[in-house]
């Protein structure tokens, strides 16, 4: 989808953080942009940032776990801007803490937002995109925790790994159609994810206050760092836009995570039995439509340098 000018984007979690960074990058590229968010105050603040521009931006209050709300949001977006061409399923919550002490409420909140928030967007908009038949692109936000496990973030990693598999499968399914698919793996970004997680958690999924403990029963370690070294949301938005234009399956932001990716992939390769392939089994695998390797991976291009202004 190289030409985006005049096209319409729908972004969840679009009123702050990475979603707002995408909204800015898309609008600056000449797109019409719908920013959807559960927080009205955040929507108002985001629209104030666009007030001095002539960008076509429209806010919609949306709880991504509300399926009826999705239908209403889609109808409103299309009534304002017409067909949706880019669907950025970015809304998410950061659930931290060891799985040993996580509750059903923690799991439910995590899954409802981080997984079903993406599922609800796909079920709502993918048929609409297929019906209008124009060139489109779907990008869902995973995480560096979606390709490499992070201790004390098991719930979050579970959801983000799910998004990875969902987008890779969708890209395979839609290969050869006008709809491209990307999985977005951001590293540390200057966002307020931790603060908004508590803000948007519904009352019926709140836990009783408990002392924080780590897997060893002790209080968790506190890490100190300078958040100013994190990537800005504006740069993140440009990187996502570049990935959409290139048709990349994987959109990465931080080269610093390359050693971790290599270490995990090397471990997977070392786990493979060193023995001849059973050709009869391989032939059966092909019958199910899955090759010994997925050709969509071959289309990922080499990325050289940050996006240019």
PDB file of N, CA, C and O in Angstrom, residues 64-67 70 108-123 159 163 166:
ATOM      1  N   UNK A  64     -12.632  -1.387  23.379  1.00  0.00           N
ATOM      2  CA  UNK A  64     -12.364  -2.434  22.388  1.00  0.00           C
ATOM      3  C   UNK A  64     -12.909  -3.795  22.797  1.00  0.00           C
ATOM      4  O   UNK A  64     -12.931  -4.730  21.988  1.00  0.00           O
ATOM      5  N   UNK A  65     -13.358  -3.925  24.056  1.00  0.00           N
ATOM      6  CA  UNK A  65     -13.969  -5.186  24.481  1.00  0.00           C
ATOM      7  C   UNK A  65     -15.478  -5.198  24.213  1.00  0.00           C
ATOM      8  O   UNK A  65     -16.127  -6.225  24.430  1.00  0.00           O
ATOM      9  N   UNK A  66     -16.026  -4.089  23.755  1.00  0.00           N
ATOM     10  CA  UNK A  66     -17.474  -3.938  23.525  1.00  0.00           C
ATOM     11  C   UNK A  66     -17.784  -4.191  22.049  1.00  0.00           C
ATOM     12  O   UNK A  66     -17.550  -3.341  21.197  1.00  0.00           O
ATOM     13  N   UNK A  67     -18.332  -5.360  21.737  1.00  0.00           N
ATOM     14  CA  UNK A  67     -18.551  -5.721  20.336  1.00  0.00           C
ATOM     15  C   UNK A  67     -19.648  -4.880  19.687  1.00  0.00           C
ATOM     16  O   UNK A  67     -19.531  -4.525  18.509  1.00  0.00           O
ATOM     17  N   UNK A  70     -18.089  -1.684  18.725  1.00  0.00           N
ATOM     18  CA  UNK A  70     -17.304  -1.775  17.491  1.00  0.00           C
ATOM     19  C   UNK A  70     -18.171  -1.528  16.268  1.00  0.00           C
ATOM     20  O   UNK A  70     -17.789  -0.788  15.354  1.00  0.00           O
ATOM     21  N   UNK A 108      -8.426 -12.403  32.807  1.00  0.00           N
ATOM     22  CA  UNK A 108      -9.582 -11.973  32.012  1.00  0.00           C
ATOM     23  C   UNK A 108      -9.376 -10.570  31.451  1.00  0.00           C
ATOM     24  O   UNK A 108      -9.661 -10.310  30.273  1.00  0.00           O
ATOM     25  N   UNK A 109      -8.901  -9.653  32.269  1.00  0.00           N
ATOM     26  CA  UNK A 109      -8.665  -8.283  31.807  1.00  0.00           C
ATOM     27  C   UNK A 109      -7.627  -8.267  30.703  1.00  0.00           C
ATOM     28  O   UNK A 109      -7.802  -7.631  29.651  1.00  0.00           O
ATOM     29  N   UNK A 110      -6.542  -9.002  30.901  1.00  0.00           N
ATOM     30  CA  UNK A 110      -5.471  -9.081  29.915  1.00  0.00           C
ATOM     31  C   UNK A 110      -5.984  -9.630  28.580  1.00  0.00           C
ATOM     32  O   UNK A 110      -5.750  -9.047  27.515  1.00  0.00           O
ATOM     33  N   UNK A 111      -6.690 -10.722  28.622  1.00  0.00           N
ATOM     34  CA  UNK A 111      -7.154 -11.373  27.398  1.00  0.00           C
ATOM     35  C   UNK A 111      -8.240 -10.565  26.707  1.00  0.00           C
ATOM     36  O   UNK A 111      -8.251 -10.430  25.473  1.00  0.00           O
ATOM     37  N   UNK A 112      -9.163 -10.007  27.488  1.00  0.00           N
ATOM     38  CA  UNK A 112     -10.264  -9.259  26.881  1.00  0.00           C
ATOM     39  C   UNK A 112      -9.771  -8.049  26.103  1.00  0.00           C
ATOM     40  O   UNK A 112     -10.298  -7.739  25.025  1.00  0.00           O
ATOM     41  N   UNK A 113      -8.766  -7.349  26.627  1.00  0.00           N
ATOM     42  CA  UNK A 113      -8.265  -6.160  25.935  1.00  0.00           C
ATOM     43  C   UNK A 113      -7.211  -6.534  24.890  1.00  0.00           C
ATOM     44  O   UNK A 113      -7.326  -6.182  23.712  1.00  0.00           O
ATOM     45  N   UNK A 114      -6.180  -7.259  25.311  1.00  0.00           N
ATOM     46  CA  UNK A 114      -5.018  -7.481  24.442  1.00  0.00           C
ATOM     47  C   UNK A 114      -5.260  -8.488  23.322  1.00  0.00           C
ATOM     48  O   UNK A 114      -4.612  -8.414  22.278  1.00  0.00           O
ATOM     49  N   UNK A 115      -6.157  -9.428  23.540  1.00  0.00           N
ATOM     50  CA  UNK A 115      -6.449 -10.407  22.483  1.00  0.00           C
ATOM     51  C   UNK A 115      -7.806 -10.128  21.847  1.00  0.00           C
ATOM     52  O   UNK A 115      -7.902  -9.893  20.641  1.00  0.00           O
ATOM     53  N   UNK A 116      -8.864 -10.112  22.654  1.00  0.00           N
ATOM     54  CA  UNK A 116     -10.187  -9.905  22.068  1.00  0.00           C
ATOM     55  C   UNK A 116     -10.365  -8.495  21.518  1.00  0.00           C
ATOM     56  O   UNK A 116     -11.174  -8.284  20.606  1.00  0.00           O
ATOM     57  N   UNK A 117      -9.613  -7.537  22.015  1.00  0.00           N
ATOM     58  CA  UNK A 117      -9.658  -6.200  21.430  1.00  0.00           C
ATOM     59  C   UNK A 117      -9.211  -6.212  19.982  1.00  0.00           C
ATOM     60  O   UNK A 117      -9.710  -5.441  19.152  1.00  0.00           O
ATOM     61  N   UNK A 118      -8.275  -7.104  19.648  1.00  0.00           N
ATOM     62  CA  UNK A 118      -7.823  -7.276  18.259  1.00  0.00           C
ATOM     63  C   UNK A 118      -8.829  -8.122  17.482  1.00  0.00           C
ATOM     64  O   UNK A 118      -9.205  -7.787  16.350  1.00  0.00           O
ATOM     65  N   UNK A 119      -9.280  -9.216  18.089  1.00  0.00           N
ATOM     66  CA  UNK A 119     -10.265 -10.082  17.433  1.00  0.00           C
ATOM     67  C   UNK A 119     -11.515  -9.289  17.057  1.00  0.00           C
ATOM     68  O   UNK A 119     -12.033  -9.402  15.933  1.00  0.00           O
ATOM     69  N   UNK A 120     -12.009  -8.478  17.981  1.00  0.00           N
ATOM     70  CA  UNK A 120     -13.230  -7.706  17.723  1.00  0.00           C
ATOM     71  C   UNK A 120     -13.046  -6.753  16.553  1.00  0.00           C
ATOM     72  O   UNK A 120     -13.962  -6.557  15.741  1.00  0.00           O
ATOM     73  N   UNK A 121     -11.849  -6.162  16.454  1.00  0.00           N
ATOM     74  CA  UNK A 121     -11.573  -5.268  15.326  1.00  0.00           C
ATOM     75  C   UNK A 121     -11.542  -6.012  14.006  1.00  0.00           C
ATOM     76  O   UNK A 121     -12.059  -5.529  12.990  1.00  0.00           O
ATOM     77  N   UNK A 122     -10.927  -7.199  14.009  1.00  0.00           N
ATOM     78  CA  UNK A 122     -10.867  -7.989  12.779  1.00  0.00           C
ATOM     79  C   UNK A 122     -12.259  -8.421  12.324  1.00  0.00           C
ATOM     80  O   UNK A 122     -12.605  -8.302  11.146  1.00  0.00           O
ATOM     81  N   UNK A 123     -13.048  -8.953  13.260  1.00  0.00           N
ATOM     82  CA  UNK A 123     -14.380  -9.437  12.897  1.00  0.00           C
ATOM     83  C   UNK A 123     -15.254  -8.295  12.386  1.00  0.00           C
ATOM     84  O   UNK A 123     -16.080  -8.475  11.491  1.00  0.00           O
ATOM     85  N   UNK A 159      -0.489 -12.814  25.701  1.00  0.00           N
ATOM     86  CA  UNK A 159      -1.344 -12.080  24.769  1.00  0.00           C
ATOM     87  C   UNK A 159      -0.575 -11.639  23.534  1.00  0.00           C
ATOM     88  O   UNK A 159      -1.078 -11.742  22.405  1.00  0.00           O
ATOM     89  N   UNK A 163      -0.995 -12.442  19.441  1.00  0.00           N
ATOM     90  CA  UNK A 163      -1.148 -11.473  18.351  1.00  0.00           C
ATOM     91  C   UNK A 163      -0.173 -11.795  17.230  1.00  0.00           C
ATOM     92  O   UNK A 163      -0.502 -11.694  16.037  1.00  0.00           O
ATOM     93  N   UNK A 166      -1.617 -14.679  15.318  1.00  0.00           N
ATOM     94  CA  UNK A 166      -2.828 -14.237  14.635  1.00  0.00           C
ATOM     95  C   UNK A 166      -2.488 -13.481  13.355  1.00  0.00           C
ATOM     96  O   UNK A 166      -3.073 -13.728  12.288  1.00  0.00           O
TER      97      UNK A 166
END
